[in-house]
């Protein structure tokens, strides 16, 4: 934000940032490890979180993140520092009345259990693994309580099977939500909610609250029509391959894109998505259908006046070039960029020959600043990766 990395596992503000801003406390919730941390920040709240950590101790090891045990150690260190600034009585009051937000578990299921498989999936079925996770959450909350925390919100796991990454990996050609993953999240949430209720009854003066984020997020995904703002043409931009596509959709615009594709034909093969060449073939098929509906003249008018948006290239660089040796062994960065531009040029010329005239080509963003790349290649500080940019 403001052109500077913040250490957040996000391109913008996180829920804690929004919360402290809405409460009028401050604009951002700074990280405890921020070298520019001020005394006032210690008094009004800091973040000990580490993106991609989890209740399972193996998860942060795999992701090179800070485990919950280290986060607790930092919290203890924070208490000592706070006592040095405001005294023991005020510190105890701050620690007791502060709100603590705990959000973890998604990476345990997505990465450690379902993707890695070894060693967790060979030792645990999903029922016993979710027990391991909930035990980890319970121990963490009890440790927080023993250190003075009383008001603790524990967030449930979202419908992880509907994350774009999981739909691409395990959602099949239609990229549907992965029900197995969602059911695992639901199982964890049921146990987590029950555990928080039990702890709340057994920890005096505690205010433990389980926050259900699964249901509202799934409703947003499944019933998206309710949440989409009217843009004047239609509420949604349907996929050309949508089996429920109607004639009016062909007249007002459809989407031929396939997430994970690229200018480089190899990129689509690696990601198992629809290549640009196939998207062009579908566009040709669309033109034939459109002509049958509105006639040749109207078809030509629609094509000439429609706006075509081309967005691709990021996966070519981050995945095909830098993450596999298939292209890097034949091209340096400059020649690979030329290779991509040649394919982009050919694609645009093909679109033009098919009748497109108004074409917007979006450039590649600063991919080295994507959270995924900063986590994988940005070192301990999760900095933007300059060579990717």
Coordinates of C-alpha atoms in Angstrom, one line a residue:
X1 CA 0.0 0.0 0.0
X2 CA 1.3 3.4 -0.9
X3 CA 3.9 1.7 -3.1
X4 CA 5.5 0.0 -0.2
X5 CA 5.3 -3.6 1.0
X6 CA 3.6 -4.0 4.3
X7 CA 4.3 -7.7 5.0
X8 CA 0.7 -8.5 4.7
X9 CA -0.3 -11.7 2.9
X10 CA -2.5 -9.6 0.7
X11 CA -2.4 -6.8 -2.0
X12 CA -4.5 -4.6 0.3
X13 CA -5.9 -4.3 3.8
X14 CA -6.7 -7.3 5.8
X15 CA -9.7 -7.7 8.1
X16 CA -7.8 -6.6 11.2
X17 CA -6.7 -3.4 9.3
X18 CA -10.3 -2.7 8.5
X19 CA -11.4 -3.4 12.0
X20 CA -9.0 -1.0 13.7
X21 CA -9.8 1.6 11.0
X22 CA -13.6 1.2 11.5
X23 CA -13.1 1.5 15.3
X24 CA -11.2 4.8 14.8
X25 CA -8.0 3.3 16.4
X26 CA -5.6 3.6 13.5
X27 CA -5.4 3.1 9.7
X28 CA -3.4 -0.1 9.8
X29 CA -2.6 -2.9 12.2
X30 CA 1.2 -3.0 12.1
X31 CA 3.2 -6.2 12.3
X32 CA 5.0 -6.8 15.7
X33 CA 8.2 -7.4 13.7
X34 CA 7.9 -4.1 11.9
X35 CA 11.3 -2.4 12.4
X36 CA 9.5 1.0 12.5
X37 CA 7.1 0.0 15.3
X38 CA 6.3 2.7 17.8
X39 CA 5.3 2.6 21.5
X40 CA 1.8 3.8 20.6
X41 CA 1.5 0.8 18.3
X42 CA 2.2 -1.6 21.2
X43 CA -0.5 0.1 23.2
X44 CA -3.2 0.0 20.4
X45 CA -2.5 -3.3 18.8
X46 CA -0.1 -5.3 16.6
X47 CA -0.2 -8.4 14.5
X48 CA 1.8 -11.5 15.3
X49 CA 0.3 -13.5 12.3
X50 CA 2.4 -15.2 9.7
X51 CA 0.7 -15.9 6.3
X52 CA 0.5 -19.7 5.5
X53 CA 1.0 -20.8 9.1
X54 CA -1.4 -23.3 10.6
X55 CA -2.6 -25.3 13.6
X56 CA -0.5 -28.3 12.4
X57 CA 3.1 -27.6 13.3
X58 CA 4.2 -29.1 10.0
X59 CA 2.4 -26.5 7.9
X60 CA 4.6 -23.5 8.7
X61 CA 7.7 -25.6 8.2
X62 CA 6.5 -26.4 4.6
X63 CA 5.6 -22.7 4.0
X64 CA 8.7 -21.2 5.7
X65 CA 6.3 -19.3 7.9
X66 CA 6.3 -18.5 11.7
X67 CA 4.6 -21.3 13.7
X68 CA 2.1 -20.5 16.3
X69 CA 4.6 -21.4 19.0
X70 CA 6.9 -18.6 17.8
X71 CA 4.0 -16.2 17.5
X72 CA 3.2 -16.9 21.2
X73 CA 6.8 -16.3 22.1
X74 CA 6.6 -12.9 20.4
X75 CA 3.4 -12.2 22.3
X76 CA 5.2 -12.9 25.6
X77 CA 8.0 -10.6 24.4
X78 CA 5.5 -8.0 23.6
X79 CA 4.0 -8.1 27.1
X80 CA 7.5 -7.6 28.6
X81 CA 8.1 -4.6 26.4
X82 CA 4.7 -3.1 27.2
X83 CA 5.4 -3.4 30.9
X84 CA 8.5 -1.5 30.4
X85 CA 6.6 1.4 28.7
X86 CA 3.3 1.6 30.7
X87 CA 3.9 -0.5 33.8
X88 CA 2.5 -3.8 35.0
X89 CA -1.0 -2.6 35.9
X90 CA -1.7 -0.9 32.6
X91 CA -0.2 -3.8 30.7
X92 CA -2.5 -6.3 32.4
X93 CA -5.5 -4.1 31.6
X94 CA -4.5 -3.8 27.9
X95 CA -3.9 -7.5 27.6
X96 CA -7.1 -8.4 29.3
X97 CA -9.4 -6.0 27.4
X98 CA -7.9 -6.3 24.0
X99 CA -9.5 -8.3 21.2
X100 CA -7.5 -11.3 19.8
X101 CA -8.3 -12.6 16.3
X102 CA -7.2 -16.1 15.4
X103 CA -7.5 -17.2 11.8
X104 CA -5.8 -20.4 10.6
X105 CA -6.5 -23.8 9.2
X106 CA -6.9 -23.3 5.5
X107 CA -3.2 -24.1 4.7
X108 CA -3.3 -27.1 6.9
X109 CA -6.0 -28.7 4.8
X110 CA -5.2 -27.3 1.3
X111 CA -1.4 -27.8 1.4
X112 CA -0.3 -30.0 4.2
X113 CA -3.1 -32.6 4.0
X114 CA -4.5 -32.6 0.5
X115 CA -1.6 -31.5 -1.6
X116 CA 1.4 -32.9 0.2
X117 CA -0.2 -36.2 1.1
X118 CA 3.0 -37.4 2.7
X119 CA 3.4 -37.6 5.7
X120 CA 0.0 -36.5 6.9
X121 CA -2.4 -38.2 4.6
X122 CA -0.6 -41.6 5.1
X123 CA -0.9 -41.3 8.9
X124 CA -4.4 -39.6 9.3
X125 CA -7.8 -39.9 7.7
X126 CA -9.6 -36.6 7.4
X127 CA -11.5 -37.2 10.7
X128 CA -8.3 -37.7 12.7
X129 CA -6.4 -34.9 11.0
X130 CA -9.2 -32.4 11.8
X131 CA -8.9 -33.6 15.4
X132 CA -5.2 -32.8 15.3
X133 CA -6.0 -29.3 13.9
X134 CA -8.7 -28.6 16.5
X135 CA -6.4 -29.8 19.3
X136 CA -3.7 -27.4 18.0
X137 CA -6.3 -24.6 18.0
X138 CA -7.4 -25.4 21.5
X139 CA -3.9 -25.5 22.9
X140 CA -3.2 -22.2 21.3
X141 CA -6.3 -20.5 22.7
X142 CA -5.5 -21.9 26.2
X143 CA -1.9 -20.6 25.9
X144 CA -3.3 -17.1 25.0
X145 CA -5.7 -17.3 27.9
X146 CA -2.9 -18.2 30.4
X147 CA -0.9 -15.2 29.2
X148 CA -3.8 -12.9 30.0
X149 CA -6.0 -12.8 26.9
X150 CA -9.7 -13.0 27.5
X151 CA -11.6 -11.7 24.4
X152 CA -10.7 -14.1 21.6
X153 CA -12.4 -14.5 18.2
X154 CA -11.5 -17.7 16.4
X155 CA -12.4 -17.7 12.7
X156 CA -13.6 -20.9 11.0
X157 CA -12.2 -22.1 7.7
X158 CA -13.7 -20.7 4.5
X159 CA -15.0 -23.0 1.7
X160 CA -11.4 -23.8 0.6
X161 CA -12.6 -26.0 -2.2
X162 CA -13.9 -22.9 -4.0
X163 CA -10.5 -21.1 -3.9
X164 CA -9.3 -20.5 -7.5
X165 CA -6.1 -22.4 -6.8
X166 CA -8.0 -25.5 -5.6
X167 CA -10.5 -25.4 -8.4
X168 CA -7.7 -25.3 -10.9
X169 CA -5.8 -28.2 -9.2
X170 CA -8.6 -30.5 -8.4
X171 CA -11.9 -29.1 -9.9
X172 CA -11.6 -30.9 -13.2
X173 CA -12.0 -29.3 -16.6
X174 CA -15.1 -27.2 -15.5
X175 CA -13.0 -25.9 -12.5
X176 CA -15.9 -26.6 -10.1
X177 CA -15.6 -26.2 -6.3
X178 CA -14.0 -29.3 -4.8
X179 CA -16.6 -30.8 -2.5
X180 CA -14.1 -33.0 -0.7
X181 CA -12.2 -30.0 0.5
X182 CA -15.3 -28.0 1.5
X183 CA -16.5 -31.0 3.5
X184 CA -13.2 -31.1 5.3
X185 CA -13.5 -27.4 6.1
X186 CA -17.1 -28.0 7.4
X187 CA -15.9 -30.9 9.5
X188 CA -13.1 -28.8 11.0
X189 CA -15.5 -25.9 11.7
X190 CA -18.1 -28.1 13.4
X191 CA -15.4 -29.5 15.8
X192 CA -13.8 -26.1 16.2
X193 CA -17.1 -24.4 17.2
X194 CA -17.8 -27.1 19.7
X195 CA -14.3 -26.9 21.2
X196 CA -14.6 -23.1 21.6
X197 CA -18.0 -23.5 23.3
X198 CA -16.4 -26.0 25.7
X199 CA -13.4 -23.8 26.4
X200 CA -15.6 -20.8 27.0
X201 CA -17.5 -22.7 29.7
X202 CA -14.3 -23.8 31.4
X203 CA -12.1 -20.7 31.2
X204 CA -13.4 -18.1 33.8
X205 CA -14.0 -14.6 32.5
X206 CA -13.2 -15.7 28.9
X207 CA -15.1 -14.3 25.9
X208 CA -14.4 -16.9 23.3
X209 CA -16.3 -16.5 20.0
X210 CA -16.3 -18.8 17.0
X211 CA -16.8 -16.8 13.8
X212 CA -18.6 -18.6 11.0
X213 CA -17.2 -17.3 7.7
X214 CA -17.9 -20.5 5.7
X215 CA -21.6 -20.0 5.1
X216 CA -21.6 -16.3 4.0
X217 CA -18.6 -16.8 1.7
X218 CA -20.2 -19.9 0.1
X219 CA -23.4 -18.0 -0.4
X220 CA -21.4 -15.2 -2.1
X221 CA -19.9 -17.8 -4.4
X222 CA -23.0 -19.9 -5.1
X223 CA -25.6 -17.0 -5.2
X224 CA -23.4 -14.4 -6.7
X225 CA -26.2 -12.8 -8.7
X226 CA -27.5 -11.3 -5.4
X227 CA -24.2 -9.4 -4.9
X228 CA -23.3 -8.2 -8.4
X229 CA -23.8 -4.6 -9.2
X230 CA -25.8 -3.7 -12.2
X231 CA -23.4 -2.4 -14.9
X232 CA -25.9 -1.5 -17.6
X233 CA -25.5 -4.4 -20.0
X234 CA -26.0 -7.4 -17.7
X235 CA -25.1 -8.6 -14.3
X236 CA -22.6 -11.2 -15.2
X237 CA -20.2 -11.9 -18.1
X238 CA -21.0 -15.5 -18.9
X239 CA -18.5 -18.0 -20.2
X240 CA -19.0 -19.1 -23.8
X241 CA -18.9 -22.7 -22.6
X242 CA -21.6 -22.1 -20.0
X243 CA -24.2 -24.9 -20.7
X244 CA -27.0 -22.4 -19.8
X245 CA -25.9 -19.8 -22.3
X246 CA -28.7 -17.9 -24.0
X247 CA -29.0 -16.2 -27.4
X248 CA -29.1 -12.8 -25.8
X249 CA -25.7 -13.6 -24.1
X250 CA -24.1 -14.1 -27.5
X251 CA -25.4 -10.7 -28.6
X252 CA -24.3 -8.8 -25.5
X253 CA -20.9 -10.5 -24.8
X254 CA -19.3 -13.7 -23.6
X255 CA -16.0 -14.8 -22.1
X256 CA -13.6 -17.1 -23.9
X257 CA -10.8 -16.8 -21.3
X258 CA -9.3 -19.8 -19.4
X259 CA -7.5 -19.0 -16.2
X260 CA -3.8 -20.1 -16.3
X261 CA -3.4 -19.8 -20.0
X262 CA -0.7 -17.7 -21.7
X263 CA 0.8 -16.5 -24.9
X264 CA 3.2 -19.4 -24.7
X265 CA 1.3 -22.6 -25.9
X266 CA 3.3 -24.6 -23.3
X267 CA 1.8 -22.6 -20.4
X268 CA -1.7 -23.9 -21.2
X269 CA -0.4 -27.5 -21.3
X270 CA 1.3 -27.2 -18.0
X271 CA -1.8 -25.7 -16.3
X272 CA -4.2 -28.0 -18.2
X273 CA -6.3 -25.1 -19.4
X274 CA -7.7 -23.9 -22.8
X275 CA -5.0 -22.5 -25.0
X276 CA -5.4 -19.2 -26.9
X277 CA -5.6 -21.2 -30.2
X278 CA -8.6 -23.1 -28.9
X279 CA -10.1 -19.9 -27.6
X280 CA -9.9 -18.5 -31.1
X281 CA -11.6 -21.6 -32.5
X282 CA -14.4 -21.1 -30.0
X283 CA -14.6 -17.5 -31.1
X284 CA -15.0 -18.6 -34.7
X285 CA -17.8 -21.0 -33.6
X286 CA -19.4 -18.1 -31.8
X287 CA -19.4 -15.9 -34.9
X288 CA -21.2 -18.7 -36.8
X289 CA -23.8 -18.9 -34.1
X290 CA -24.2 -15.1 -33.9
X291 CA -24.7 -14.9 -37.7
X292 CA -27.5 -17.4 -37.4
X293 CA -29.2 -15.4 -34.8
X294 CA -28.9 -11.8 -36.1
X295 CA -27.8 -12.1 -39.7
X296 CA -24.5 -11.2 -41.4
X297 CA -24.8 -7.4 -41.3
X298 CA -25.7 -7.2 -37.7
X299 CA -23.1 -9.8 -36.8
X300 CA -20.4 -7.7 -38.5
X301 CA -21.6 -4.6 -36.7
X302 CA -21.6 -6.3 -33.3
X303 CA -18.0 -7.6 -33.9
X304 CA -16.7 -4.2 -35.1
X305 CA -18.2 -2.4 -32.1
X306 CA -17.6 -4.9 -29.4
X307 CA -14.7 -4.4 -26.9
X308 CA -12.3 -7.2 -26.7
X309 CA -10.1 -7.5 -23.6
X310 CA -6.9 -9.6 -23.6
X311 CA -5.3 -10.3 -20.3
X312 CA -2.5 -12.9 -20.2
X313 CA 1.3 -13.3 -19.8
X314 CA 1.7 -13.6 -16.0
X315 CA 1.6 -17.4 -16.0
X316 CA 4.0 -17.5 -18.9
X317 CA 6.7 -15.8 -16.7
X318 CA 6.0 -17.0 -13.2
X319 CA 5.2 -20.6 -14.0
X320 CA 6.5 -21.6 -17.5
X321 CA 9.7 -19.7 -17.5
X322 CA 10.9 -19.3 -13.9
X323 CA 9.3 -22.4 -12.3
X324 CA 10.1 -25.0 -14.9
X325 CA 13.3 -25.6 -16.9
X326 CA 11.5 -26.2 -20.2
X327 CA 11.9 -22.7 -21.6
X328 CA 14.7 -21.4 -19.5
X329 CA 17.1 -23.8 -21.0
X330 CA 16.4 -22.4 -24.5
X331 CA 15.7 -18.7 -23.9
X332 CA 17.1 -15.9 -21.8
X333 CA 14.5 -13.4 -20.4
X334 CA 14.9 -11.1 -23.4
X335 CA 14.4 -13.7 -26.0
X336 CA 11.5 -15.3 -24.1
X337 CA 9.8 -11.9 -24.0
X338 CA 10.2 -11.6 -27.7
X339 CA 8.8 -15.1 -28.1
X340 CA 5.7 -14.1 -26.1
X341 CA 5.3 -10.9 -28.0
X342 CA 5.3 -12.8 -31.3
X343 CA 2.5 -15.0 -30.1
X344 CA 0.6 -12.0 -28.8
X345 CA 1.0 -10.2 -32.1
X346 CA -0.3 -13.3 -34.0
X347 CA -3.2 -13.6 -31.7
X348 CA -4.2 -10.0 -32.2
X349 CA -3.9 -10.3 -36.0
X350 CA -6.1 -13.4 -35.9
X351 CA -8.7 -11.4 -33.9
X352 CA -8.6 -8.6 -36.4
X353 CA -9.1 -10.9 -39.3
X354 CA -12.1 -12.3 -37.6
X355 CA -13.7 -8.9 -37.3
X356 CA -12.5 -7.5 -34.0
X357 CA -11.5 -3.8 -34.1
X358 CA -11.6 -2.5 -30.5
X359 CA -9.1 -4.5 -28.6
X360 CA -7.6 -3.7 -25.2
X361 CA -4.4 -5.5 -24.3
X362 CA -3.6 -5.3 -20.6
X363 CA 0.0 -5.4 -19.6
X364 CA 1.6 -7.8 -17.1
X365 CA 1.4 -6.6 -13.5
X366 CA 4.3 -6.5 -11.1
X367 CA 4.2 -10.2 -10.7
X368 CA 7.1 -10.2 -8.3
X369 CA 4.9 -8.5 -5.8
X370 CA 2.1 -11.1 -5.9
X371 CA 1.7 -12.7 -2.5
X372 CA 2.5 -16.2 -3.9
X373 CA 5.8 -15.1 -5.4
X374 CA 6.8 -13.1 -2.4
X375 CA 6.2 -16.1 -0.2
X376 CA 8.0 -18.5 -2.6
X377 CA 10.9 -16.3 -3.6
X378 CA 10.9 -13.1 -1.5
X379 CA 13.0 -14.4 1.3
X380 CA 12.3 -14.1 5.0
X381 CA 11.0 -10.5 4.6
X382 CA 8.6 -11.6 1.8
X383 CA 9.8 -8.7 -0.4
X384 CA 8.8 -8.2 -4.0
X385 CA 11.0 -10.3 -6.3
X386 CA 12.8 -7.8 -8.4
X387 CA 13.9 -10.2 -11.2
X388 CA 10.2 -11.2 -11.7
X389 CA 9.2 -7.6 -12.0

